[in-house]
PDB file of C-alpha atoms in Angstrom:
ATOM      1  CA  MET T 165      77.801 153.500  25.263  1.00 49.00           C
ATOM      2  CA  ALA T 166      80.107 150.544  25.934  1.00 54.00           C
ATOM      3  CA  VAL T 167      82.955 152.190  24.033  1.00 52.00           C
ATOM      4  CA  GLU T 168      82.627 155.520  25.818  1.00 53.00           C
ATOM      5  CA  LYS T 169      82.461 153.672  29.188  1.00 57.00           C
ATOM      6  CA  ARG T 170      85.553 151.707  28.399  1.00 57.00           C
ATOM      7  CA  VAL T 171      87.499 154.767  27.292  1.00 52.00           C
ATOM      8  CA  THR T 172      86.436 156.711  30.426  1.00 53.00           C
ATOM      9  CA  GLU T 173      87.398 153.753  32.704  1.00 57.00           C
ATOM     10  CA  PHE T 174      90.757 153.364  30.997  1.00 53.00           C
ATOM     11  CA  LEU T 175      91.682 157.067  31.293  1.00 52.00           C
ATOM     12  CA  ARG T 176      90.172 157.485  34.771  1.00 51.00           C
ATOM     13  CA  GLY T 177      92.167 154.531  36.062  1.00 52.00           C
ATOM     14  CA  ARG T 178      95.471 155.698  34.640  1.00 52.00           C
ATOM     15  CA  VAL T 179      95.252 159.437  34.987  1.00 52.00           C
ATOM     16  CA  GLY T 180      97.122 159.312  38.306  1.00 54.00           C
ATOM     17  CA  ASN T 181      99.950 157.064  36.986  1.00 64.00           C
ATOM     18  CA  LEU T 182     100.123 159.006  33.708  1.00 65.00           C
ATOM     19  CA  GLY T 183     100.233 162.300  35.636  1.00 67.00           C
ATOM     20  CA  ILE T 184     103.200 161.173  37.716  1.00 74.00           C
ATOM     21  CA  SER T 185     104.992 159.676  34.643  1.00 76.00           C
ATOM     22  CA  SER T 186     104.402 162.887  32.701  1.00 77.00           C
ATOM     23  CA  ILE T 187     105.862 164.998  35.529  1.00 82.00           C
ATOM     24  CA  VAL T 188     108.959 162.797  35.686  1.00 84.00           C
ATOM     25  CA  LEU T 189     109.411 162.974  31.890  1.00 86.00           C
ATOM     26  CA  VAL T 190     108.904 166.808  31.853  1.00 86.00           C
ATOM     27  CA  VAL T 191     111.584 167.264  34.541  1.00 88.00           C
ATOM     28  CA  LEU T 192     113.915 164.849  32.730  1.00 86.00           C
ATOM     29  CA  GLU T 193     113.373 166.711  29.415  1.00 87.00           C
ATOM     30  CA  LYS T 194     114.153 170.054  31.058  1.00 87.00           C
ATOM     31  CA  ILE T 195     117.353 168.719  32.564  1.00 88.00           C
ATOM     32  CA  MET T 196     118.487 167.203  29.251  1.00 87.00           C
ATOM     33  CA  ASP T 197     117.514 170.331  27.369  1.00 86.00           C
ATOM     34  CA  ASN T 198     119.701 172.516  29.661  1.00 85.00           C
ATOM     35  CA  ASP T 199     122.652 170.204  29.190  1.00 85.00           C
ATOM     36  CA  PHE T 200     122.065 169.643  25.444  1.00 89.00           C
ATOM     37  CA  ILE T 201     124.818 170.933  23.136  1.00 89.00           C
ATOM     38  CA  CYS T 202     124.503 170.391  19.429  1.00 92.00           C
ATOM     39  CA  PRO T 203     127.825 169.304  17.828  1.00 91.00           C
ATOM     40  CA  CYS T 204     127.090 171.496  14.797  1.00 91.00           C
ATOM     41  CA  GLN T 205     128.737 168.944  12.544  1.00 90.00           C
ATOM     42  CA  PRO T 206     126.835 167.196   9.774  1.00 88.00           C
ATOM     43  CA  GLY T 207     126.563 163.504  10.609  1.00 88.00           C
ATOM     44  CA  TYR T 208     126.920 163.935  14.357  1.00 92.00           C
ATOM     45  CA  ASN T 209     123.844 166.137  14.559  1.00 92.00           C
ATOM     46  CA  GLU T 210     121.535 163.387  13.272  1.00 92.00           C
ATOM     47  CA  TRP T 211     123.020 160.773  15.558  1.00 93.00           C
ATOM     48  CA  ILE T 212     122.673 162.873  18.691  1.00 92.00           C
ATOM     49  CA  CYS T 213     119.167 163.730  17.816  1.00 93.00           C
ATOM     50  CA  ALA T 214     118.207 160.080  17.295  1.00 93.00           C
ATOM     51  CA  CYS T 215     119.800 159.130  20.621  1.00 93.00           C
ATOM     52  CA  TYR T 216     117.812 161.809  22.464  1.00 93.00           C
ATOM     53  CA  ALA T 217     114.608 160.619  20.810  1.00 93.00           C
ATOM     54  CA  ALA T 218     114.972 156.806  20.994  1.00 93.00           C
ATOM     55  CA  GLY T 219     116.901 156.386  24.217  1.00 92.00           C
ATOM     56  CA  PRO T 220     114.563 157.769  26.867  1.00 91.00           C
ATOM     57  CA  SER T 221     111.464 156.558  24.914  1.00 91.00           C
ATOM     58  CA  ILE T 222     112.585 152.959  24.747  1.00 93.00           C
ATOM     59  CA  PHE T 223     113.827 153.005  28.359  1.00 91.00           C
ATOM     60  CA  SER T 224     110.490 154.381  29.651  1.00 88.00           C
ATOM     61  CA  PHE T 225     108.529 151.835  27.655  1.00 90.00           C
ATOM     62  CA  VAL T 226     110.537 148.813  28.857  1.00 89.00           C
ATOM     63  CA  PHE T 227     110.754 150.073  32.434  1.00 86.00           C
ATOM     64  CA  THR T 228     107.002 150.716  32.671  1.00 83.00           C
ATOM     65  CA  LEU T 229     106.159 147.416  30.961  1.00 82.00           C
ATOM     66  CA  PHE T 230     108.351 145.070  32.976  1.00 81.00           C
ATOM     67  CA  PHE T 231     109.387 146.840  36.189  1.00 73.00           C
ATOM     68  CA  VAL T 232     106.503 148.931  37.359  1.00 65.00           C
ATOM     69  CA  ASP T 233     104.690 146.722  39.908  1.00 50.00           C
ATOM     70  CA  PRO T 234     101.298 147.740  41.181  1.00 44.00           C
ATOM     71  CA  LYS T 235     100.757 148.486  44.839  1.00 43.00           C
ATOM     72  CA  PRO T 236      98.613 145.947  46.715  1.00 38.00           C
ATOM     73  CA  ASP T 237      95.667 148.404  46.782  1.00 45.00           C
ATOM     74  CA  ASP T 238      96.257 149.680  43.237  1.00 47.00           C
ATOM     75  CA  LYS T 239      93.387 148.642  41.035  1.00 48.00           C
ATOM     76  CA  VAL T 240      94.839 150.255  37.937  1.00 47.00           C
ATOM     77  CA  MET T 241      97.424 147.731  36.860  1.00 47.00           C
ATOM     78  CA  LYS T 242      96.384 144.826  39.025  1.00 49.00           C
ATOM     79  CA  GLY T 243      94.383 142.095  37.207  1.00 47.00           C
ATOM     80  CA  LYS T 244      94.602 143.994  33.863  1.00 53.00           C
ATOM     81  CA  SER T 245      95.410 142.264  30.627  1.00 61.00           C
ATOM     82  CA  THR T 246      98.717 142.431  28.880  1.00 71.00           C
ATOM     83  CA  CYS T 247      97.170 144.530  26.163  1.00 69.00           C
ATOM     84  CA  ASP T 248      96.166 147.238  28.632  1.00 70.00           C
ATOM     85  CA  ARG T 249      99.591 147.200  30.242  1.00 75.00           C
ATOM     86  CA  PHE T 250     101.156 147.545  26.770  1.00 79.00           C
ATOM     87  CA  LEU T 251      98.902 150.453  25.887  1.00 78.00           C
ATOM     88  CA  TYR T 252      99.836 152.230  29.178  1.00 78.00           C
ATOM     89  CA  SER T 253     103.570 151.702  28.543  1.00 83.00           C
ATOM     90  CA  ALA T 254     103.181 152.969  24.996  1.00 84.00           C
ATOM     91  CA  LEU T 255     101.440 156.104  26.210  1.00 85.00           C
ATOM     92  CA  VAL T 256     104.349 156.834  28.562  1.00 86.00           C
ATOM     93  CA  ALA T 257     106.832 156.348  25.685  1.00 90.00           C
ATOM     94  CA  PHE T 258     104.872 158.654  23.336  1.00 89.00           C
ATOM     95  CA  ILE T 259     104.636 161.313  26.001  1.00 89.00           C
ATOM     96  CA  TRP T 260     108.460 161.513  25.780  1.00 92.00           C
ATOM     97  CA  LEU T 261     108.298 161.717  21.981  1.00 92.00           C
ATOM     98  CA  PHE T 262     105.724 164.524  22.278  1.00 92.00           C
ATOM     99  CA  LEU T 263     108.055 166.483  24.603  1.00 92.00           C
ATOM    100  CA  PHE T 264     110.978 165.707  22.303  1.00 94.00           C
ATOM    101  CA  PHE T 265     109.324 167.136  19.116  1.00 94.00           C
ATOM    102  CA  VAL T 266     107.543 170.002  20.841  1.00 93.00           C
ATOM    103  CA  ASP T 267     110.863 171.318  22.178  1.00 92.00           C
ATOM    104  CA  GLY T 268     112.025 171.776  18.616  1.00 92.00           C
ATOM    105  CA  GLY T 269     115.692 172.220  19.541  1.00 92.00           C
ATOM    106  CA  TYR T 270     116.658 168.607  18.941  1.00 94.00           C
ATOM    107  CA  VAL T 271     115.203 168.390  15.444  1.00 94.00           C
ATOM    108  CA  SER T 272     116.622 171.750  14.484  1.00 93.00           C
ATOM    109  CA  CYS T 273     120.030 170.464  15.448  1.00 93.00           C
ATOM    110  CA  ALA T 274     119.512 167.445  13.192  1.00 93.00           C
ATOM    111  CA  CYS T 275     118.509 169.770  10.353  1.00 92.00           C
ATOM    112  CA  SER T 276     121.638 171.869  10.669  1.00 90.00           C
ATOM    113  CA  ARG T 277     123.610 170.594   7.686  1.00 88.00           C
ATOM    114  CA  TRP T 278     126.350 173.148   8.089  1.00 89.00           C
ATOM    115  CA  GLY T 279     129.246 173.693  10.358  1.00 85.00           C
ATOM    116  CA  GLY T 280     129.299 176.407  12.949  1.00 87.00           C
ATOM    117  CA  GLU T 281     129.134 177.271  16.575  1.00 89.00           C
ATOM    118  CA  TYR T 282     126.300 176.396  18.918  1.00 91.00           C
ATOM    119  CA  THR T 283     125.118 179.779  20.160  1.00 89.00           C
ATOM    120  CA  GLU T 284     122.075 181.272  21.883  1.00 87.00           C
ATOM    121  CA  THR T 285     120.337 184.211  20.132  1.00 84.00           C
ATOM    122  CA  GLY T 286     117.597 185.366  22.455  1.00 83.00           C
ATOM    123  CA  ALA T 287     115.353 182.346  23.024  1.00 83.00           C
ATOM    124  CA  LEU T 288     116.794 180.529  20.001  1.00 88.00           C
ATOM    125  CA  LYS T 289     119.550 178.005  20.371  1.00 89.00           C
ATOM    126  CA  TRP T 290     121.048 177.050  17.029  1.00 91.00           C
ATOM    127  CA  CYS T 291     124.204 176.392  15.005  1.00 92.00           C
ATOM    128  CA  LYS T 292     125.398 179.781  13.810  1.00 90.00           C
ATOM    129  CA  PRO T 293     127.549 179.316  10.711  1.00 90.00           C
ATOM    130  CA  THR T 294     130.821 181.156  10.130  1.00 84.00           C
ATOM    131  CA  GLY T 295     130.260 183.234   7.050  1.00 78.00           C
ATOM    132  CA  ASN T 296     128.651 186.409   5.790  1.00 83.00           C
ATOM    133  CA  GLU T 297     125.413 187.840   7.020  1.00 85.00           C
ATOM    134  CA  THR T 298     123.404 186.380   4.144  1.00 87.00           C
ATOM    135  CA  SER T 299     124.348 182.783   5.030  1.00 87.00           C
ATOM    136  CA  VAL T 300     123.817 183.464   8.706  1.00 90.00           C
ATOM    137  CA  PHE T 301     120.266 184.845   8.023  1.00 91.00           C
ATOM    138  CA  GLU T 302     119.353 181.971   5.739  1.00 91.00           C
ATOM    139  CA  SER T 303     120.590 179.370   8.262  1.00 91.00           C
ATOM    140  CA  GLN T 304     118.589 181.045  11.060  1.00 91.00           C
ATOM    141  CA  GLU T 305     115.427 180.931   8.878  1.00 92.00           C
ATOM    142  CA  LYS T 306     115.998 177.208   8.206  1.00 93.00           C
ATOM    143  CA  THR T 307     116.421 176.573  11.915  1.00 93.00           C
ATOM    144  CA  GLU T 308     113.278 178.360  12.820  1.00 93.00           C
ATOM    145  CA  ARG T 309     111.400 176.503  10.117  1.00 94.00           C
ATOM    146  CA  CYS T 310     112.678 173.140  11.428  1.00 94.00           C
ATOM    147  CA  ILE T 311     111.520 174.085  14.941  1.00 94.00           C
ATOM    148  CA  THR T 312     108.034 174.873  13.665  1.00 94.00           C
ATOM    149  CA  ILE T 313     107.888 171.559  11.712  1.00 95.00           C
ATOM    150  CA  SER T 314     109.084 169.682  14.778  1.00 95.00           C
ATOM    151  CA  GLN T 315     106.334 171.192  16.964  1.00 94.00           C
ATOM    152  CA  PHE T 316     103.689 170.322  14.360  1.00 95.00           C
ATOM    153  CA  ALA T 317     105.017 166.740  14.410  1.00 94.00           C
ATOM    154  CA  GLY T 318     104.703 166.643  18.184  1.00 93.00           C
ATOM    155  CA  PHE T 319     101.065 167.537  18.129  1.00 93.00           C
ATOM    156  CA  GLY T 320     100.570 165.154  15.230  1.00 93.00           C
ATOM    157  CA  ILE T 321     101.883 162.306  17.388  1.00 89.00           C
ATOM    158  CA  VAL T 322      99.266 163.133  19.979  1.00 87.00           C
ATOM    159  CA  LEU T 323      96.539 163.048  17.390  1.00 90.00           C
ATOM    160  CA  VAL T 324      97.738 159.686  15.862  1.00 83.00           C
ATOM    161  CA  ILE T 325      98.047 158.051  19.241  1.00 79.00           C
ATOM    162  CA  SER T 326      94.571 159.265  20.258  1.00 83.00           C
ATOM    163  CA  ILE T 327      93.103 157.744  17.140  1.00 83.00           C
ATOM    164  CA  ILE T 328      94.987 154.400  17.612  1.00 75.00           C
ATOM    165  CA  LEU T 329      93.938 154.277  21.267  1.00 74.00           C
ATOM    166  CA  GLY T 330      90.316 154.915  20.418  1.00 78.00           C
ATOM    167  CA  ILE T 331      90.304 152.310  17.632  1.00 77.00           C
ATOM    168  CA  SER T 332      91.924 149.623  19.858  1.00 69.00           C
ATOM    169  CA  LEU T 333      89.515 150.173  22.707  1.00 71.00           C
ATOM    170  CA  CYS T 334      86.574 150.141  20.305  1.00 75.00           C
ATOM    171  CA  CYS T 335      87.691 146.904  18.686  1.00 69.00           C
ATOM    172  CA  LYS T 336      88.325 145.312  22.099  1.00 65.00           C
ATOM    173  CA  SER T 337      84.874 146.360  23.335  1.00 66.00           C
ATOM    174  CA  ARG T 338      83.172 144.929  20.204  1.00 67.00           C
ATOM    175  CA  CYS T 339      85.066 141.652  20.568  1.00 61.00           C
ATOM    176  CA  GLU T 340      83.992 141.264  24.152  1.00 59.00           C
ATOM    177  CA  ASP T 341      80.382 142.122  23.306  1.00 59.00           C
ATOM    178  CA  GLY T 342      80.506 139.511  20.537  1.00 56.00           C
ATOM    179  CA  VAL T 343      81.736 136.821  22.913  1.00 51.00           C
ATOM    180  CA  GLN T 344      78.997 137.595  25.414  1.00 55.00           C
ATOM    181  CA  GLN T 345      76.301 137.585  22.729  1.00 59.00           C
ATOM    182  CA  ASN T 346      77.557 134.232  21.368  1.00 58.00           C
ATOM    183  CA  GLY T 347      77.545 132.730  24.837  1.00 53.00           C
ATOM    184  CA  GLU T 348      73.989 133.642  25.768  1.00 50.00           C
ATOM    185  CA  PRO T 349      72.177 131.541  23.211  1.00 47.00           C
ATOM    186  CA  GLN T 350      74.228 128.505  24.133  1.00 46.00           C
ATOM    187  CA  GLU T 351      73.179 128.802  27.751  1.00 45.00           C
ATOM    188  CA  GLN T 352      69.535 129.186  26.770  1.00 46.00           C
ATOM    189  CA  ASN T 353      69.679 126.184  24.548  1.00 47.00           C
ATOM    190  CA  ARG T 354      71.064 124.122  27.422  1.00 47.00           C
ATOM    191  CA  ASP T 355      68.392 125.244  29.876  1.00 47.00           C
ATOM    192  CA  VAL T 356      65.343 124.580  27.623  1.00 47.00           C
ATOM    193  CA  PRO T 357      65.722 120.774  27.353  1.00 50.00           C
ATOM    194  CA  LEU T 358      66.386 120.504  31.104  1.00 45.00           C
ATOM    195  CA  SER T 359      63.280 122.482  32.068  1.00 45.00           C
ATOM    196  CA  TYR T 360      61.218 120.615  29.493  1.00 44.00           C
ATOM    197  CA  ARG T 361      62.254 117.266  30.971  1.00 46.00           C
ATOM    198  CA  ASN T 362      61.559 118.449  34.493  1.00 49.00           C
ATOM    199  CA  ASN T 363      58.033 119.465  33.509  1.00 50.00           C
ATOM    200  CA  ASP T 364      57.348 116.070  31.952  1.00 51.00           C
ATOM    201  CA  GLY T 365      58.725 114.261  34.993  1.00 48.00           C
ATOM    202  CA  ARG T 366      61.175 112.212  32.889  1.00 50.00           C
ATOM    203  CA  ALA T 367      64.383 113.521  34.458  1.00 44.00           C
TER     204      ALA T 367
END
């Protein structure tokens, strides 16, 4: 019961802040996605993909960890331990990684190991190679396959982070329960001799 209570308290206290952070990141991802243009050149594709993944993620983590000050009446971040603040900042950073991988367009750009022109075919944005129809069809299939793998990776990140968060909260709860249990016998041992002496009238 202590673990479930701690998880509920952690999520309930941060759902408002996480909601605001998620909305900001979703808007940012949409803006960056509209302006994103894949170079369609092997080597540059991987670098631009890494920058889009690591840049906003690291910035959101550092900004949340060091520069997000709680309001005077905010009980979420005020008085909390550094571990809780770190977990909250990590959640914000992984929200961006989730949006990054679920989009699929960035990873498909990195997987494009051929030269071509960045075009839009229906809802698909990809590097269309210059060649015969067979190479174009094969490249389009590879792009769609990379998008699917990227989306699976995004949902995998959510699963892994949920497991890590649950384990960390469980371990923290057990450690605190162990400290409390170890402290109770010491207090009882101190009280017994005092009460015994008071009853004998020797104190």
